Amino acid sequence: MNVFVTGASGWIGSAVVDQLLEHGHQVTGLARSDSSAAALEAKGVTVQRGDLDDLGGIRSGADQAEAVIHLANKHDFSDPAVSNAAERAAVQTIADALEGSGRRFLFASGVAALAQGRPATEEDPSPFHGADSPRGGAENLAFEYVDRGVHAISLRFAPTVHGMGDHGFISVVAGVAREKGFSAYPGDGTNRWAAVHRVAAARMVALGLEKAPAGARLHAVAEEGIATRDIAEALGGAFDLPVRSVSPDDAADHFGWIGSFFGMDLSATSAATRELLGWTPHEPGLLDDIAAGAYR
């Protein structure tokens, strides 16, 4: 297939592009910068210049593709409303372009707030509706198009998609540990984070493109949940720093914007996804990557 990918040069997107090429697909990637464009061209990817604010360019890329994988996000945690609005607009633009065609539309989502007191599963619907909700309610918006001839598939990524060179959430927690001089966890540290290696996640996306039915919720989750205390202890060992608890009331002051996330239980399973796709993650786990120096 000819696949249009937004976020094609990003942390997850670049690994997804590699998997798509390995599977024999042709890829057109959206690129904001000269360096991103050059990296994609070096892989044999057709480059379309633009960004999430260029809705006309996104529409054009979707119009010309046989499938779309939307992975780009502004990730503006200082002003979530900006990110939410951009996400909703991009999803609606792509879905409108694909309406009535039966073409595949895979889009990034997450596992946060899907379940309380237990790991989230693929059966849990997103509770987010409307433009003002997280991610602009994009998952539910996209699924509204299933009955309108769009083969929409949600890609729910674990809160940490790790690997050597990761600059995501765990990298931020690691940076706080180095800055403060100790590695911390909120409260008793028993809340858990699901995790997946970026290569495993990318392989799941490629399989989802080929196998998942319309309306599927796929969980890119290799490890159901790693206690934040274990994450903090692994970072402390990697940086030779002491490890201690911080009160949940002080988490925002200590960790900054990521404090509220690090204090949440974000565990999830992927049993249904594995069975559906024949997907078996076998890459290193999060604690292995931390010990191997991924965040040094």
PDB file of C-alpha atoms in Angstrom:
ATOM      1  CA  MET A   1       0.000   0.000   0.000  1.00  0.00           C
ATOM      2  CA  ASN A   2       0.928   3.640  -0.370  1.00  0.00           C
ATOM      3  CA  VAL A   3       0.749   4.882   3.224  1.00  0.00           C
ATOM      4  CA  PHE A   4       0.725   8.538   4.295  1.00  0.00           C
ATOM      5  CA  VAL A   5       2.298   8.964   7.741  1.00  0.00           C
ATOM      6  CA  THR A   6       2.182  12.080   9.909  1.00  0.00           C
ATOM      7  CA  GLY A   7       4.896  12.269  12.543  1.00  0.00           C
ATOM      8  CA  ALA A   8       7.002  10.102  10.227  1.00  0.00           C
ATOM      9  CA  SER A   9      10.325  11.360  11.583  1.00  0.00           C
ATOM     10  CA  GLY A  10       9.309  11.280  15.259  1.00  0.00           C
ATOM     11  CA  TRP A  11      10.296   8.843  17.994  1.00  0.00           C
ATOM     12  CA  ILE A  12       7.529   6.343  17.221  1.00  0.00           C
ATOM     13  CA  GLY A  13       6.928   7.401  13.632  1.00  0.00           C
ATOM     14  CA  SER A  14      10.479   6.766  12.442  1.00  0.00           C
ATOM     15  CA  ALA A  15      10.318   3.198  13.768  1.00  0.00           C
ATOM     16  CA  VAL A  16       6.884   2.723  12.181  1.00  0.00           C
ATOM     17  CA  VAL A  17       8.243   3.892   8.826  1.00  0.00           C
ATOM     18  CA  ASP A  18      11.052   1.339   9.081  1.00  0.00           C
ATOM     19  CA  GLN A  19       8.520  -1.426   9.724  1.00  0.00           C
ATOM     20  CA  LEU A  20       6.271  -0.333   6.862  1.00  0.00           C
ATOM     21  CA  LEU A  21       9.193  -0.375   4.440  1.00  0.00           C
ATOM     22  CA  GLU A  22      10.205  -3.818   5.692  1.00  0.00           C
ATOM     23  CA  HIS A  23       6.653  -4.997   5.003  1.00  0.00           C
ATOM     24  CA  GLY A  24       6.911  -3.762   1.419  1.00  0.00           C
ATOM     25  CA  HIS A  25       4.729  -0.667   1.671  1.00  0.00           C
ATOM     26  CA  GLN A  26       5.440   2.658   0.001  1.00  0.00           C
ATOM     27  CA  VAL A  27       5.514   5.575   2.437  1.00  0.00           C
ATOM     28  CA  THR A  28       4.876   9.280   2.114  1.00  0.00           C
ATOM     29  CA  GLY A  29       5.933  11.121   5.259  1.00  0.00           C
ATOM     30  CA  LEU A  30       4.922  14.542   6.538  1.00  0.00           C
ATOM     31  CA  ALA A  31       8.042  16.524   7.491  1.00  0.00           C
ATOM     32  CA  ARG A  32       8.304  19.939   9.133  1.00  0.00           C
ATOM     33  CA  SER A  33      12.038  20.576   8.803  1.00  0.00           C
ATOM     34  CA  ASP A  34      14.879  20.108   6.343  1.00  0.00           C
ATOM     35  CA  SER A  35      16.570  17.627   8.674  1.00  0.00           C
ATOM     36  CA  SER A  36      13.400  15.543   9.015  1.00  0.00           C
ATOM     37  CA  ALA A  37      12.902  15.572   5.266  1.00  0.00           C
ATOM     38  CA  ALA A  38      16.494  14.492   4.658  1.00  0.00           C
ATOM     39  CA  ALA A  39      16.211  11.621   7.152  1.00  0.00           C
ATOM     40  CA  LEU A  40      13.052  10.355   5.449  1.00  0.00           C
ATOM     41  CA  GLU A  41      14.464  10.720   1.943  1.00  0.00           C
ATOM     42  CA  ALA A  42      17.528   8.709   2.992  1.00  0.00           C
ATOM     43  CA  LYS A  43      15.169   5.804   3.759  1.00  0.00           C
ATOM     44  CA  GLY A  44      13.459   6.032   0.388  1.00  0.00           C
ATOM     45  CA  VAL A  45      10.376   7.798   1.734  1.00  0.00           C
ATOM     46  CA  THR A  46       8.513  10.349  -0.371  1.00  0.00           C
ATOM     47  CA  VAL A  47       8.438  13.596   1.587  1.00  0.00           C
ATOM     48  CA  GLN A  48       5.525  15.973   1.896  1.00  0.00           C
ATOM     49  CA  ARG A  49       6.518  19.177   3.649  1.00  0.00           C
ATOM     50  CA  GLY A  50       4.108  20.539   6.245  1.00  0.00           C
ATOM     51  CA  ASP A  51       2.918  20.313   9.826  1.00  0.00           C
ATOM     52  CA  LEU A  52      -0.253  19.830  11.885  1.00  0.00           C
ATOM     53  CA  ASP A  53      -1.391  23.383  11.183  1.00  0.00           C
ATOM     54  CA  ASP A  54      -1.289  22.747   7.431  1.00  0.00           C
ATOM     55  CA  LEU A  55      -4.673  21.065   7.158  1.00  0.00           C
ATOM     56  CA  GLY A  56      -4.736  21.520   3.396  1.00  0.00           C
ATOM     57  CA  GLY A  57      -1.471  19.598   3.097  1.00  0.00           C
ATOM     58  CA  ILE A  58      -2.743  16.875   5.420  1.00  0.00           C
ATOM     59  CA  ARG A  59      -5.904  16.591   3.337  1.00  0.00           C
ATOM     60  CA  SER A  60      -3.812  16.318   0.184  1.00  0.00           C
ATOM     61  CA  GLY A  61      -1.638  13.576   1.668  1.00  0.00           C
ATOM     62  CA  ALA A  62      -4.705  11.614   2.755  1.00  0.00           C
ATOM     63  CA  ASP A  63      -6.419  12.068  -0.610  1.00  0.00           C
ATOM     64  CA  GLN A  64      -3.491  10.504  -2.453  1.00  0.00           C
ATOM     65  CA  ALA A  65      -2.858   7.601  -0.049  1.00  0.00           C
ATOM     66  CA  GLU A  66      -4.306   4.124   0.188  1.00  0.00           C
ATOM     67  CA  ALA A  67      -4.001   4.299   3.986  1.00  0.00           C
ATOM     68  CA  VAL A  68      -3.132   6.925   6.599  1.00  0.00           C
ATOM     69  CA  ILE A  69      -1.263   6.533   9.881  1.00  0.00           C
ATOM     70  CA  HIS A  70      -1.549   9.648  12.031  1.00  0.00           C
ATOM     71  CA  LEU A  71       1.156   9.834  14.720  1.00  0.00           C
ATOM     72  CA  ALA A  72       2.002  13.534  14.896  1.00  0.00           C
ATOM     73  CA  ASN A  73       1.035  15.552  17.975  1.00  0.00           C
ATOM     74  CA  LYS A  74       2.071  18.962  19.250  1.00  0.00           C
ATOM     75  CA  HIS A  75       2.586  17.658  22.818  1.00  0.00           C
ATOM     76  CA  ASP A  76       2.314  21.197  24.212  1.00  0.00           C
ATOM     77  CA  PHE A  77       1.902  20.360  27.896  1.00  0.00           C
ATOM     78  CA  SER A  78       2.118  24.027  28.854  1.00  0.00           C
ATOM     79  CA  ASP A  79      -1.087  24.649  26.879  1.00  0.00           C
ATOM     80  CA  PRO A  80      -2.945  21.342  26.345  1.00  0.00           C
ATOM     81  CA  ALA A  81      -5.822  23.113  24.635  1.00  0.00           C
ATOM     82  CA  VAL A  82      -3.536  23.876  21.684  1.00  0.00           C
ATOM     83  CA  SER A  83      -2.539  20.230  21.318  1.00  0.00           C
ATOM     84  CA  ASN A  84      -6.121  19.017  21.746  1.00  0.00           C
ATOM     85  CA  ALA A  85      -7.461  21.395  19.107  1.00  0.00           C
ATOM     86  CA  ALA A  86      -4.727  20.490  16.620  1.00  0.00           C
ATOM     87  CA  GLU A  87      -5.307  16.768  17.161  1.00  0.00           C
ATOM     88  CA  ARG A  88      -9.050  17.007  16.621  1.00  0.00           C
ATOM     89  CA  ALA A  89      -8.646  19.141  13.514  1.00  0.00           C
ATOM     90  CA  ALA A  90      -6.119  16.751  11.968  1.00  0.00           C
ATOM     91  CA  VAL A  91      -8.232  13.665  12.690  1.00  0.00           C
ATOM     92  CA  GLN A  92     -11.359  15.275  11.289  1.00  0.00           C
ATOM     93  CA  THR A  93      -9.491  16.450   8.180  1.00  0.00           C
ATOM     94  CA  ILE A  94      -8.149  12.953   7.479  1.00  0.00           C
ATOM     95  CA  ALA A  95     -11.455  11.245   8.209  1.00  0.00           C
ATOM     96  CA  ASP A  96     -13.297  13.651   5.906  1.00  0.00           C
ATOM     97  CA  ALA A  97     -10.787  12.896   3.145  1.00  0.00           C
ATOM     98  CA  LEU A  98     -11.244   9.126   3.549  1.00  0.00           C
ATOM     99  CA  GLU A  99     -15.028   9.143   4.006  1.00  0.00           C
ATOM    100  CA  GLY A 100     -16.801   6.588   1.851  1.00  0.00           C
ATOM    101  CA  SER A 101     -13.583   5.023   0.559  1.00  0.00           C
ATOM    102  CA  GLY A 102     -13.133   2.086   2.942  1.00  0.00           C
ATOM    103  CA  ARG A 103      -9.479   3.086   3.305  1.00  0.00           C
ATOM    104  CA  ARG A 104      -7.595   2.464   6.524  1.00  0.00           C
ATOM    105  CA  PHE A 105      -7.007   5.234   9.033  1.00  0.00           C
ATOM    106  CA  LEU A 106      -4.809   4.383  12.024  1.00  0.00           C
ATOM    107  CA  PHE A 107      -4.334   7.087  14.627  1.00  0.00           C
ATOM    108  CA  ALA A 108      -2.403   7.476  17.872  1.00  0.00           C
ATOM    109  CA  SER A 109      -4.246   7.367  21.181  1.00  0.00           C
ATOM    110  CA  GLY A 110      -3.406   6.322  24.747  1.00  0.00           C
ATOM    111  CA  VAL A 111      -4.453   4.187  27.701  1.00  0.00           C
ATOM    112  CA  ALA A 112      -4.839   6.933  30.318  1.00  0.00           C
ATOM    113  CA  ALA A 113      -8.145   7.182  32.216  1.00  0.00           C
ATOM    114  CA  LEU A 114      -9.718   4.208  30.450  1.00  0.00           C
ATOM    115  CA  ALA A 115     -10.256   2.204  33.651  1.00  0.00           C
ATOM    116  CA  GLN A 116     -10.175   2.727  37.412  1.00  0.00           C
ATOM    117  CA  GLY A 117      -8.652   0.231  39.840  1.00  0.00           C
ATOM    118  CA  ARG A 118      -7.626  -2.257  37.148  1.00  0.00           C
ATOM    119  CA  PRO A 119      -5.572  -2.425  33.956  1.00  0.00           C
ATOM    120  CA  ALA A 120      -7.253  -0.949  30.898  1.00  0.00           C
ATOM    121  CA  THR A 121      -8.269  -3.368  28.149  1.00  0.00           C
ATOM    122  CA  GLU A 122      -9.183  -3.058  24.495  1.00  0.00           C
ATOM    123  CA  GLU A 123     -12.844  -3.396  25.504  1.00  0.00           C
ATOM    124  CA  ASP A 124     -12.747  -0.093  27.410  1.00  0.00           C
ATOM    125  CA  PRO A 125     -14.171   2.760  25.320  1.00  0.00           C
ATOM    126  CA  SER A 126     -12.528   6.145  25.501  1.00  0.00           C
ATOM    127  CA  PRO A 127     -14.324   8.434  27.975  1.00  0.00           C
ATOM    128  CA  PHE A 128     -13.226  11.516  26.071  1.00  0.00           C
ATOM    129  CA  HIS A 129     -15.794  13.287  23.920  1.00  0.00           C
ATOM    130  CA  GLY A 130     -15.722  16.733  22.399  1.00  0.00           C
ATOM    131  CA  ALA A 131     -13.160  19.291  21.374  1.00  0.00           C
ATOM    132  CA  ASP A 132     -12.238  20.332  24.919  1.00  0.00           C
ATOM    133  CA  SER A 133     -11.394  16.827  26.135  1.00  0.00           C
ATOM    134  CA  PRO A 134      -7.901  15.220  26.074  1.00  0.00           C
ATOM    135  CA  ARG A 135      -6.677  14.697  22.496  1.00  0.00           C
ATOM    136  CA  GLY A 136      -9.771  16.610  21.467  1.00  0.00           C
ATOM    137  CA  GLY A 137     -11.879  13.470  21.845  1.00  0.00           C
ATOM    138  CA  ALA A 138     -10.237  12.277  18.617  1.00  0.00           C
ATOM    139  CA  GLU A 139     -10.700   8.534  19.191  1.00  0.00           C
ATOM    140  CA  ASN A 140     -14.468   8.796  19.490  1.00  0.00           C
ATOM    141  CA  LEU A 141     -14.556  11.314  16.648  1.00  0.00           C
ATOM    142  CA  ALA A 142     -12.700   8.935  14.316  1.00  0.00           C
ATOM    143  CA  PHE A 143     -14.937   6.016  15.231  1.00  0.00           C
ATOM    144  CA  GLU A 144     -17.971   8.076  14.214  1.00  0.00           C
ATOM    145  CA  TYR A 145     -16.652   7.674  10.658  1.00  0.00           C
ATOM    146  CA  VAL A 146     -16.661   3.853  10.689  1.00  0.00           C
ATOM    147  CA  ASP A 147     -20.294   3.857   9.597  1.00  0.00           C
ATOM    148  CA  ARG A 148     -19.348   6.427   6.969  1.00  0.00           C
ATOM    149  CA  GLY A 149     -16.890   4.214   5.141  1.00  0.00           C
ATOM    150  CA  VAL A 150     -13.642   4.876   7.010  1.00  0.00           C
ATOM    151  CA  HIS A 151     -11.664   1.867   8.285  1.00  0.00           C
ATOM    152  CA  ALA A 152     -10.659   3.622  11.533  1.00  0.00           C
ATOM    153  CA  ILE A 153      -8.287   1.886  13.983  1.00  0.00           C
ATOM    154  CA  SER A 154      -7.111   3.302  17.321  1.00  0.00           C
ATOM    155  CA  LEU A 155      -3.457   2.841  18.292  1.00  0.00           C
ATOM    156  CA  ARG A 156      -3.373   3.116  22.069  1.00  0.00           C
ATOM    157  CA  PHE A 157       0.246   3.496  23.125  1.00  0.00           C
ATOM    158  CA  ALA A 158       1.548   2.779  26.618  1.00  0.00           C
ATOM    159  CA  PRO A 159       2.535   5.929  28.527  1.00  0.00           C
ATOM    160  CA  THR A 160       6.194   5.054  28.008  1.00  0.00           C
ATOM    161  CA  VAL A 161       7.377   3.942  24.578  1.00  0.00           C
ATOM    162  CA  HIS A 162      11.013   3.378  25.445  1.00  0.00           C
ATOM    163  CA  GLY A 163      14.328   2.490  23.854  1.00  0.00           C
ATOM    164  CA  MET A 164      17.807   3.891  23.384  1.00  0.00           C
ATOM    165  CA  GLY A 165      17.456   7.606  22.689  1.00  0.00           C
ATOM    166  CA  ASP A 166      13.973   7.932  24.233  1.00  0.00           C
ATOM    167  CA  HIS A 167      13.119  11.571  24.953  1.00  0.00           C
ATOM    168  CA  GLY A 168       9.598  10.937  26.246  1.00  0.00           C
ATOM    169  CA  PHE A 169       8.047  10.834  29.706  1.00  0.00           C
ATOM    170  CA  ILE A 170      10.661   8.643  31.400  1.00  0.00           C
ATOM    171  CA  SER A 171      13.374  10.908  30.010  1.00  0.00           C
ATOM    172  CA  VAL A 172      11.654  13.826  31.724  1.00  0.00           C
ATOM    173  CA  VAL A 173      11.483  11.914  35.036  1.00  0.00           C
ATOM    174  CA  ALA A 174      15.164  11.029  34.626  1.00  0.00           C
ATOM    175  CA  GLY A 175      16.019  14.678  34.038  1.00  0.00           C
ATOM    176  CA  VAL A 176      14.235  15.672  37.244  1.00  0.00           C
ATOM    177  CA  ALA A 177      16.235  13.053  39.168  1.00  0.00           C
ATOM    178  CA  ARG A 178      19.535  14.449  37.866  1.00  0.00           C
ATOM    179  CA  GLU A 179      18.453  18.012  38.599  1.00  0.00           C
ATOM    180  CA  LYS A 180      17.223  17.307  42.141  1.00  0.00           C
ATOM    181  CA  GLY A 181      20.038  14.972  43.096  1.00  0.00           C
ATOM    182  CA  PHE A 182      17.776  12.040  43.980  1.00  0.00           C
ATOM    183  CA  SER A 183      15.363   9.758  42.160  1.00  0.00           C
ATOM    184  CA  ALA A 184      11.810  10.078  43.439  1.00  0.00           C
ATOM    185  CA  TYR A 185       8.497   8.292  43.233  1.00  0.00           C
ATOM    186  CA  PRO A 186       5.093   9.634  44.349  1.00  0.00           C
ATOM    187  CA  GLY A 187       3.602   8.305  47.598  1.00  0.00           C
ATOM    188  CA  ASP A 188       4.238   4.618  48.179  1.00  0.00           C
ATOM    189  CA  GLY A 189       5.186   4.123  44.521  1.00  0.00           C
ATOM    190  CA  THR A 190       2.714   1.316  43.903  1.00  0.00           C
ATOM    191  CA  ASN A 191       0.915   3.006  41.018  1.00  0.00           C
ATOM    192  CA  ARG A 192       1.972   1.388  37.749  1.00  0.00           C
ATOM    193  CA  TRP A 193       2.836   2.416  34.224  1.00  0.00           C
ATOM    194  CA  ALA A 194       2.382   0.202  31.183  1.00  0.00           C
ATOM    195  CA  ALA A 195       5.384   0.144  28.864  1.00  0.00           C
ATOM    196  CA  VAL A 196       6.430  -0.954  25.385  1.00  0.00           C
ATOM    197  CA  HIS A 197       9.657  -0.827  23.402  1.00  0.00           C
ATOM    198  CA  ARG A 198       9.385   1.451  20.352  1.00  0.00           C
ATOM    199  CA  VAL A 199      10.337  -1.329  17.927  1.00  0.00           C
ATOM    200  CA  ALA A 200       7.643  -3.601  19.358  1.00  0.00           C
ATOM    201  CA  ALA A 201       5.130  -0.757  19.128  1.00  0.00           C
ATOM    202  CA  ALA A 202       6.087  -0.057  15.525  1.00  0.00           C
ATOM    203  CA  ARG A 203       5.737  -3.717  14.615  1.00  0.00           C
ATOM    204  CA  MET A 204       2.250  -3.703  16.131  1.00  0.00           C
ATOM    205  CA  VAL A 205       1.289  -0.695  14.003  1.00  0.00           C
ATOM    206  CA  ALA A 206       2.421  -2.411  10.804  1.00  0.00           C
ATOM    207  CA  LEU A 207       0.474  -5.551  11.718  1.00  0.00           C
ATOM    208  CA  GLY A 208      -2.552  -3.451  12.624  1.00  0.00           C
ATOM    209  CA  LEU A 209      -2.474  -1.792   9.218  1.00  0.00           C
ATOM    210  CA  GLU A 210      -2.647  -5.199   7.572  1.00  0.00           C
ATOM    211  CA  LYS A 211      -4.929  -7.145   9.908  1.00  0.00           C
ATOM    212  CA  ALA A 212      -7.091  -5.031  12.227  1.00  0.00           C
ATOM    213  CA  PRO A 213     -10.826  -4.607  11.522  1.00  0.00           C
ATOM    214  CA  ALA A 214     -12.550  -1.248  11.444  1.00  0.00           C
ATOM    215  CA  GLY A 215     -13.281   0.068  14.929  1.00  0.00           C
ATOM    216  CA  ALA A 216     -10.446  -1.914  16.527  1.00  0.00           C
ATOM    217  CA  ARG A 217      -8.688  -0.596  19.595  1.00  0.00           C
ATOM    218  CA  LEU A 218      -5.106  -1.860  19.595  1.00  0.00           C
ATOM    219  CA  HIS A 219      -2.953  -1.705  22.721  1.00  0.00           C
ATOM    220  CA  ALA A 220       0.761  -1.168  22.177  1.00  0.00           C
ATOM    221  CA  VAL A 221       1.590  -2.607  25.597  1.00  0.00           C
ATOM    222  CA  ALA A 222       4.367  -5.112  26.323  1.00  0.00           C
ATOM    223  CA  GLU A 223       4.519  -4.769  30.109  1.00  0.00           C
ATOM    224  CA  GLU A 224       1.182  -4.425  31.884  1.00  0.00           C
ATOM    225  CA  GLY A 225       2.446  -2.205  34.656  1.00  0.00           C
ATOM    226  CA  ILE A 226       5.752  -1.278  36.283  1.00  0.00           C
ATOM    227  CA  ALA A 227       5.551   0.305  39.730  1.00  0.00           C
ATOM    228  CA  THR A 228       6.812   3.885  39.803  1.00  0.00           C
ATOM    229  CA  ARG A 229       8.973   2.937  42.779  1.00  0.00           C
ATOM    230  CA  ASP A 230      10.710   0.332  40.612  1.00  0.00           C
ATOM    231  CA  ILE A 231      11.196   2.930  37.874  1.00  0.00           C
ATOM    232  CA  ALA A 232      12.672   5.380  40.385  1.00  0.00           C
ATOM    233  CA  GLU A 233      14.977   2.719  41.823  1.00  0.00           C
ATOM    234  CA  ALA A 234      16.184   1.764  38.349  1.00  0.00           C
ATOM    235  CA  LEU A 235      16.933   5.416  37.548  1.00  0.00           C
ATOM    236  CA  GLY A 236      18.673   5.813  40.900  1.00  0.00           C
ATOM    237  CA  GLY A 237      20.856   2.818  40.114  1.00  0.00           C
ATOM    238  CA  ALA A 238      21.640   4.109  36.626  1.00  0.00           C
ATOM    239  CA  PHE A 239      22.658   7.562  37.914  1.00  0.00           C
ATOM    240  CA  ASP A 240      24.096   6.462  41.285  1.00  0.00           C
ATOM    241  CA  LEU A 241      21.507   8.591  43.085  1.00  0.00           C
ATOM    242  CA  PRO A 242      19.569   7.990  46.305  1.00  0.00           C
ATOM    243  CA  VAL A 243      15.911   7.051  45.951  1.00  0.00           C
ATOM    244  CA  ARG A 244      13.097   8.431  48.054  1.00  0.00           C
ATOM    245  CA  SER A 245       9.390   9.068  48.129  1.00  0.00           C
ATOM    246  CA  VAL A 246       7.767  12.459  47.686  1.00  0.00           C
ATOM    247  CA  SER A 247       4.297  13.186  48.995  1.00  0.00           C
ATOM    248  CA  PRO A 248       1.589  13.089  46.317  1.00  0.00           C
ATOM    249  CA  ASP A 249       0.723  16.624  47.423  1.00  0.00           C
ATOM    250  CA  ASP A 250       4.263  17.704  46.524  1.00  0.00           C
ATOM    251  CA  ALA A 251       4.540  15.756  43.275  1.00  0.00           C
ATOM    252  CA  ALA A 252       3.640  18.698  41.041  1.00  0.00           C
ATOM    253  CA  ASP A 253       6.261  20.908  42.697  1.00  0.00           C
ATOM    254  CA  HIS A 254       8.915  18.205  42.550  1.00  0.00           C
ATOM    255  CA  PHE A 255       8.335  16.768  39.072  1.00  0.00           C
ATOM    256  CA  GLY A 256       6.788  19.764  37.336  1.00  0.00           C
ATOM    257  CA  TRP A 257       4.086  19.195  34.704  1.00  0.00           C
ATOM    258  CA  ILE A 258       4.732  15.453  34.590  1.00  0.00           C
ATOM    259  CA  GLY A 259       4.005  15.046  38.312  1.00  0.00           C
ATOM    260  CA  SER A 260       0.294  14.476  37.809  1.00  0.00           C
ATOM    261  CA  PHE A 261       0.982  11.778  35.212  1.00  0.00           C
ATOM    262  CA  PHE A 262       3.671  10.028  37.237  1.00  0.00           C
ATOM    263  CA  GLY A 263       1.245   9.767  40.142  1.00  0.00           C
ATOM    264  CA  MET A 264      -1.450   8.030  38.063  1.00  0.00           C
ATOM    265  CA  ASP A 265      -2.004   4.330  37.644  1.00  0.00           C
ATOM    266  CA  LEU A 266      -1.636   3.813  33.893  1.00  0.00           C
ATOM    267  CA  SER A 267      -1.564   0.037  33.646  1.00  0.00           C
ATOM    268  CA  ALA A 268      -3.056  -1.768  30.661  1.00  0.00           C
ATOM    269  CA  THR A 269      -3.186  -5.173  29.010  1.00  0.00           C
ATOM    270  CA  SER A 270      -2.761  -6.156  25.366  1.00  0.00           C
ATOM    271  CA  ALA A 271      -4.047  -9.744  25.351  1.00  0.00           C
ATOM    272  CA  ALA A 272      -6.712  -9.062  22.731  1.00  0.00           C
ATOM    273  CA  THR A 273      -4.273  -7.189  20.500  1.00  0.00           C
ATOM    274  CA  ARG A 274      -1.723 -10.009  20.665  1.00  0.00           C
ATOM    275  CA  GLU A 275      -4.325 -12.600  19.756  1.00  0.00           C
ATOM    276  CA  LEU A 276      -5.809 -10.526  16.932  1.00  0.00           C
ATOM    277  CA  LEU A 277      -2.522  -9.624  15.277  1.00  0.00           C
ATOM    278  CA  GLY A 278      -0.263 -12.496  16.276  1.00  0.00           C
ATOM    279  CA  TRP A 279       1.945  -9.849  17.905  1.00  0.00           C
ATOM    280  CA  THR A 280       4.506 -10.942  20.486  1.00  0.00           C
ATOM    281  CA  PRO A 281       6.761  -8.254  21.980  1.00  0.00           C
ATOM    282  CA  HIS A 282      10.244  -9.625  22.641  1.00  0.00           C
ATOM    283  CA  GLU A 283      12.370  -6.480  22.926  1.00  0.00           C
ATOM    284  CA  PRO A 284      14.003  -5.317  26.196  1.00  0.00           C
ATOM    285  CA  GLY A 285      11.716  -4.102  28.984  1.00  0.00           C
ATOM    286  CA  LEU A 286      11.739  -0.611  30.454  1.00  0.00           C
ATOM    287  CA  LEU A 287      13.908  -1.465  33.478  1.00  0.00           C
ATOM    288  CA  ASP A 288      16.359  -3.268  31.171  1.00  0.00           C
ATOM    289  CA  ASP A 289      16.643  -0.169  28.991  1.00  0.00           C
ATOM    290  CA  ILE A 290      17.185   2.061  32.009  1.00  0.00           C
ATOM    291  CA  ALA A 291      19.964  -0.241  33.272  1.00  0.00           C
ATOM    292  CA  ALA A 292      21.525  -0.332  29.813  1.00  0.00           C
ATOM    293  CA  GLY A 293      21.882   3.460  29.769  1.00  0.00           C
ATOM    294  CA  ALA A 294      18.925   4.592  27.665  1.00  0.00           C
ATOM    295  CA  TYR A 295      18.479   7.689  29.850  1.00  0.00           C
ATOM    296  CA  ARG A 296      22.094   8.644  30.458  1.00  0.00           C
TER     297      ARG A 296
END
